[in-house]
JSON list of C-alpha atoms in Angstrom, two decimals:
[
{"chain": "A", "resi": 526, "resn": "GLN", "atom": "CA", "xyz": [21.73, -16.27, -41.06]},
{"chain": "A", "resi": 527, "resn": "ASP", "atom": "CA", "xyz": [19.46, -15.71, -44.06]},
{"chain": "A", "resi": 528, "resn": "GLU", "atom": "CA", "xyz": [18.28, -12.08, -44.22]},
{"chain": "A", "resi": 529, "resn": "SER", "atom": "CA", "xyz": [16.28, -12.53, -47.43]},
{"chain": "A", "resi": 530, "resn": "TYR", "atom": "CA", "xyz": [13.13, -13.23, -45.36]},
{"chain": "A", "resi": 531, "resn": "THR", "atom": "CA", "xyz": [13.38, -9.86, -43.60]},
{"chain": "A", "resi": 532, "resn": "PRO", "atom": "CA", "xyz": [11.13, -7.09, -44.94]},
{"chain": "A", "resi": 533, "resn": "SER", "atom": "CA", "xyz": [12.93, -3.93, -46.05]},
{"chain": "A", "resi": 534, "resn": "ARG", "atom": "CA", "xyz": [9.89, -1.80, -47.00]},
{"chain": "A", "resi": 535, "resn": "ILE", "atom": "CA", "xyz": [6.38, -2.04, -45.59]},
{"chain": "A", "resi": 536, "resn": "SER", "atom": "CA", "xyz": [3.21, -0.08, -46.15]},
{"chain": "A", "resi": 537, "resn": "ILE", "atom": "CA", "xyz": [0.47, 0.32, -43.53]},
{"chain": "A", "resi": 538, "resn": "ARG", "atom": "CA", "xyz": [-3.02, 0.87, -44.90]},
{"chain": "A", "resi": 539, "resn": "VAL", "atom": "CA", "xyz": [-6.26, 1.44, -43.00]},
{"chain": "A", "resi": 540, "resn": "GLY", "atom": "CA", "xyz": [-9.92, 1.69, -43.91]},
{"chain": "A", "resi": 541, "resn": "ASN", "atom": "CA", "xyz": [-13.39, 0.35, -43.31]},
{"chain": "A", "resi": 542, "resn": "ASN", "atom": "CA", "xyz": [-13.09, -2.45, -45.85]},
{"chain": "A", "resi": 543, "resn": "VAL", "atom": "CA", "xyz": [-10.73, -3.72, -48.51]},
{"chain": "A", "resi": 544, "resn": "LEU", "atom": "CA", "xyz": [-12.13, -1.31, -51.10]},
{"chain": "A", "resi": 545, "resn": "ASP", "atom": "CA", "xyz": [-11.30, 1.94, -49.31]},
{"chain": "A", "resi": 546, "resn": "LEU", "atom": "CA", "xyz": [-7.85, 1.29, -47.82]},
{"chain": "A", "resi": 547, "resn": "VAL", "atom": "CA", "xyz": [-5.65, 4.38, -47.53]},
{"chain": "A", "resi": 548, "resn": "GLU", "atom": "CA", "xyz": [-1.92, 4.30, -46.92]},
{"chain": "A", "resi": 549, "resn": "VAL", "atom": "CA", "xyz": [-1.07, 6.05, -43.65]},
{"chain": "A", "resi": 550, "resn": "ALA", "atom": "CA", "xyz": [2.56, 4.99, -43.28]},
{"chain": "A", "resi": 551, "resn": "LYS", "atom": "CA", "xyz": [5.40, 3.70, -45.40]},
{"chain": "A", "resi": 552, "resn": "VAL", "atom": "CA", "xyz": [8.49, 2.45, -43.58]},
{"chain": "A", "resi": 553, "resn": "GLU", "atom": "CA", "xyz": [11.91, 1.70, -44.99]},
{"chain": "A", "resi": 554, "resn": "MET", "atom": "CA", "xyz": [14.06, -0.52, -42.76]},
{"chain": "A", "resi": 555, "resn": "VAL", "atom": "CA", "xyz": [17.82, -0.82, -43.02]},
{"chain": "A", "resi": 556, "resn": "GLU", "atom": "CA", "xyz": [19.10, -3.86, -41.10]},
{"chain": "A", "resi": 557, "resn": "PRO", "atom": "CA", "xyz": [16.19, -4.04, -38.64]},
{"chain": "A", "resi": 558, "resn": "ALA", "atom": "CA", "xyz": [16.72, -5.77, -35.31]},
{"chain": "A", "resi": 559, "resn": "GLY", "atom": "CA", "xyz": [14.02, -6.47, -32.77]},
{"chain": "A", "resi": 560, "resn": "TRP", "atom": "CA", "xyz": [10.70, -4.63, -32.68]},
{"chain": "A", "resi": 561, "resn": "ILE", "atom": "CA", "xyz": [9.97, -1.89, -35.19]},
{"chain": "A", "resi": 562, "resn": "ASN", "atom": "CA", "xyz": [7.54, 0.78, -33.96]},
{"chain": "A", "resi": 563, "resn": "VAL", "atom": "CA", "xyz": [5.32, 2.45, -36.53]},
{"chain": "A", "resi": 564, "resn": "HIS", "atom": "CA", "xyz": [3.22, 5.38, -35.33]},
{"chain": "A", "resi": 565, "resn": "LEU", "atom": "CA", "xyz": [0.12, 5.97, -37.41]},
{"chain": "A", "resi": 566, "resn": "ASP", "atom": "CA", "xyz": [-1.14, 9.50, -37.98]},
{"chain": "A", "resi": 567, "resn": "SER", "atom": "CA", "xyz": [-4.30, 10.36, -39.85]},
{"chain": "A", "resi": 568, "resn": "GLY", "atom": "CA", "xyz": [-3.39, 14.04, -40.17]},
{"chain": "A", "resi": 569, "resn": "LYS", "atom": "CA", "xyz": [-6.70, 15.07, -38.57]},
{"chain": "A", "resi": 570, "resn": "ASP", "atom": "CA", "xyz": [-6.19, 14.00, -34.96]},
{"chain": "A", "resi": 571, "resn": "ASP", "atom": "CA", "xyz": [-3.88, 11.85, -32.88]},
{"chain": "A", "resi": 572, "resn": "SER", "atom": "CA", "xyz": [-5.33, 8.47, -33.77]},
{"chain": "A", "resi": 573, "resn": "VAL", "atom": "CA", "xyz": [-6.47, 6.54, -36.82]},
{"chain": "A", "resi": 574, "resn": "ARG", "atom": "CA", "xyz": [-9.96, 5.04, -36.80]},
{"chain": "A", "resi": 575, "resn": "ALA", "atom": "CA", "xyz": [-10.52, 1.98, -38.95]},
{"chain": "A", "resi": 576, "resn": "PHE", "atom": "CA", "xyz": [-12.07, -1.46, -39.05]},
{"chain": "A", "resi": 577, "resn": "MET", "atom": "CA", "xyz": [-9.34, -2.92, -41.24]},
{"chain": "A", "resi": 578, "resn": "LEU", "atom": "CA", "xyz": [-5.56, -2.67, -40.96]},
{"chain": "A", "resi": 579, "resn": "GLN", "atom": "CA", "xyz": [-3.36, -4.02, -43.74]},
{"chain": "A", "resi": 580, "resn": "VAL", "atom": "CA", "xyz": [0.40, -4.53, -43.42]},
{"chain": "A", "resi": 581, "resn": "ALA", "atom": "CA", "xyz": [1.79, -4.86, -46.96]},
{"chain": "A", "resi": 582, "resn": "ILE", "atom": "CA", "xyz": [5.34, -6.10, -47.49]},
{"chain": "A", "resi": 583, "resn": "LEU", "atom": "CA", "xyz": [6.64, -4.13, -50.48]},
{"chain": "A", "resi": 584, "resn": "SER", "atom": "CA", "xyz": [10.15, -5.60, -50.66]},
{"chain": "A", "resi": 585, "resn": "ASN", "atom": "CA", "xyz": [12.56, -7.82, -48.75]},
{"chain": "A", "resi": 586, "resn": "HIS", "atom": "CA", "xyz": [16.26, -7.60, -48.01]},
{"chain": "A", "resi": 587, "resn": "GLN", "atom": "CA", "xyz": [18.54, -9.24, -50.58]},
{"chain": "A", "resi": 588, "resn": "ASN", "atom": "CA", "xyz": [15.61, -9.36, -53.06]},
{"chain": "A", "resi": 589, "resn": "GLY", "atom": "CA", "xyz": [13.99, -12.21, -51.14]},
{"chain": "A", "resi": 590, "resn": "ARG", "atom": "CA", "xyz": [10.72, -13.63, -52.46]},
{"chain": "A", "resi": 591, "resn": "ASP", "atom": "CA", "xyz": [9.12, -14.77, -49.19]},
{"chain": "A", "resi": 592, "resn": "THR", "atom": "CA", "xyz": [8.83, -13.00, -45.88]},
{"chain": "A", "resi": 593, "resn": "HIS", "atom": "CA", "xyz": [8.37, -13.96, -42.26]},
{"chain": "A", "resi": 594, "resn": "LEU", "atom": "CA", "xyz": [6.61, -11.79, -39.71]},
{"chain": "A", "resi": 595, "resn": "ARG", "atom": "CA", "xyz": [6.88, -13.32, -36.29]},
{"chain": "A", "resi": 596, "resn": "GLN", "atom": "CA", "xyz": [4.34, -11.11, -34.56]},
{"chain": "A", "resi": 597, "resn": "VAL", "atom": "CA", "xyz": [2.35, -7.91, -35.07]},
{"chain": "A", "resi": 598, "resn": "LYS", "atom": "CA", "xyz": [1.02, -5.93, -32.10]},
{"chain": "A", "resi": 599, "resn": "VAL", "atom": "CA", "xyz": [-1.52, -3.14, -32.47]},
{"chain": "A", "resi": 600, "resn": "PHE", "atom": "CA", "xyz": [-1.94, -0.71, -29.58]},
{"chain": "A", "resi": 601, "resn": "THR", "atom": "CA", "xyz": [-4.77, 1.77, -29.30]},
{"chain": "A", "resi": 602, "resn": "PRO", "atom": "CA", "xyz": [-5.32, 4.68, -26.94]},
{"chain": "A", "resi": 603, "resn": "ALA", "atom": "CA", "xyz": [-7.56, 3.85, -23.98]},
{"chain": "A", "resi": 604, "resn": "LEU", "atom": "CA", "xyz": [-10.26, 6.50, -24.23]},
{"chain": "A", "resi": 605, "resn": "SER", "atom": "CA", "xyz": [-12.54, 4.98, -21.61]},
{"chain": "A", "resi": 606, "resn": "THR", "atom": "CA", "xyz": [-13.09, 1.61, -20.03]},
{"chain": "A", "resi": 607, "resn": "PRO", "atom": "CA", "xyz": [-16.50, -0.05, -19.76]},
{"chain": "A", "resi": 608, "resn": "SER", "atom": "CA", "xyz": [-16.43, 0.41, -15.97]},
{"chain": "A", "resi": 609, "resn": "GLN", "atom": "CA", "xyz": [-16.07, 4.19, -16.45]},
{"chain": "A", "resi": 610, "resn": "LEU", "atom": "CA", "xyz": [-19.12, 4.31, -18.71]},
{"chain": "A", "resi": 611, "resn": "ASN", "atom": "CA", "xyz": [-21.46, 3.16, -15.89]},
{"chain": "A", "resi": 612, "resn": "LEU", "atom": "CA", "xyz": [-23.32, 0.68, -18.04]},
{"chain": "A", "resi": 613, "resn": "ASN", "atom": "CA", "xyz": [-26.20, -0.57, -15.91]},
{"chain": "A", "resi": 614, "resn": "PHE", "atom": "CA", "xyz": [-27.71, -3.36, -17.94]},
{"chain": "A", "resi": 615, "resn": "THR", "atom": "CA", "xyz": [-30.66, -5.08, -16.34]},
{"chain": "A", "resi": 616, "resn": "SER", "atom": "CA", "xyz": [-31.11, -8.04, -18.65]},
{"chain": "A", "resi": 617, "resn": "PRO", "atom": "CA", "xyz": [-28.67, -10.98, -18.40]},
{"chain": "A", "resi": 618, "resn": "LEU", "atom": "CA", "xyz": [-28.35, -10.97, -22.19]},
{"chain": "A", "resi": 619, "resn": "LEU", "atom": "CA", "xyz": [-26.90, -7.43, -22.28]},
{"chain": "A", "resi": 620, "resn": "ALA", "atom": "CA", "xyz": [-25.04, -7.72, -18.95]},
{"chain": "A", "resi": 621, "resn": "GLN", "atom": "CA", "xyz": [-22.61, -10.18, -20.55]},
{"chain": "A", "resi": 622, "resn": "PHE", "atom": "CA", "xyz": [-21.19, -7.30, -22.64]},
{"chain": "A", "resi": 623, "resn": "ARG", "atom": "CA", "xyz": [-20.58, -5.02, -19.64]},
{"chain": "A", "resi": 624, "resn": "ASP", "atom": "CA", "xyz": [-16.97, -6.05, -19.00]},
{"chain": "A", "resi": 625, "resn": "LEU", "atom": "CA", "xyz": [-14.02, -6.82, -21.23]},
{"chain": "A", "resi": 626, "resn": "LYS", "atom": "CA", "xyz": [-12.52, -10.26, -20.72]}
]
């Protein structure tokens, strides 16, 4: 099994665009197996607000040059659902945005 494709250090950066990305987490992994959970903290409140999320691979195990990420999942807190907001749109054009699909 070739471990050189496995990231050993990653940096998570967030911002509104590519020009204002700020690092909010740096993770060092020693022999990772399975899912790795990274909790983001802005320092101001419990969640991080951003339009852009960048996962930067800083280094790989065994000094590998390439990396493979099989999947990335991003979870956010559910503050309110559209049904709880009581959005009563009357026009068909706006009514299509009433529910998440």
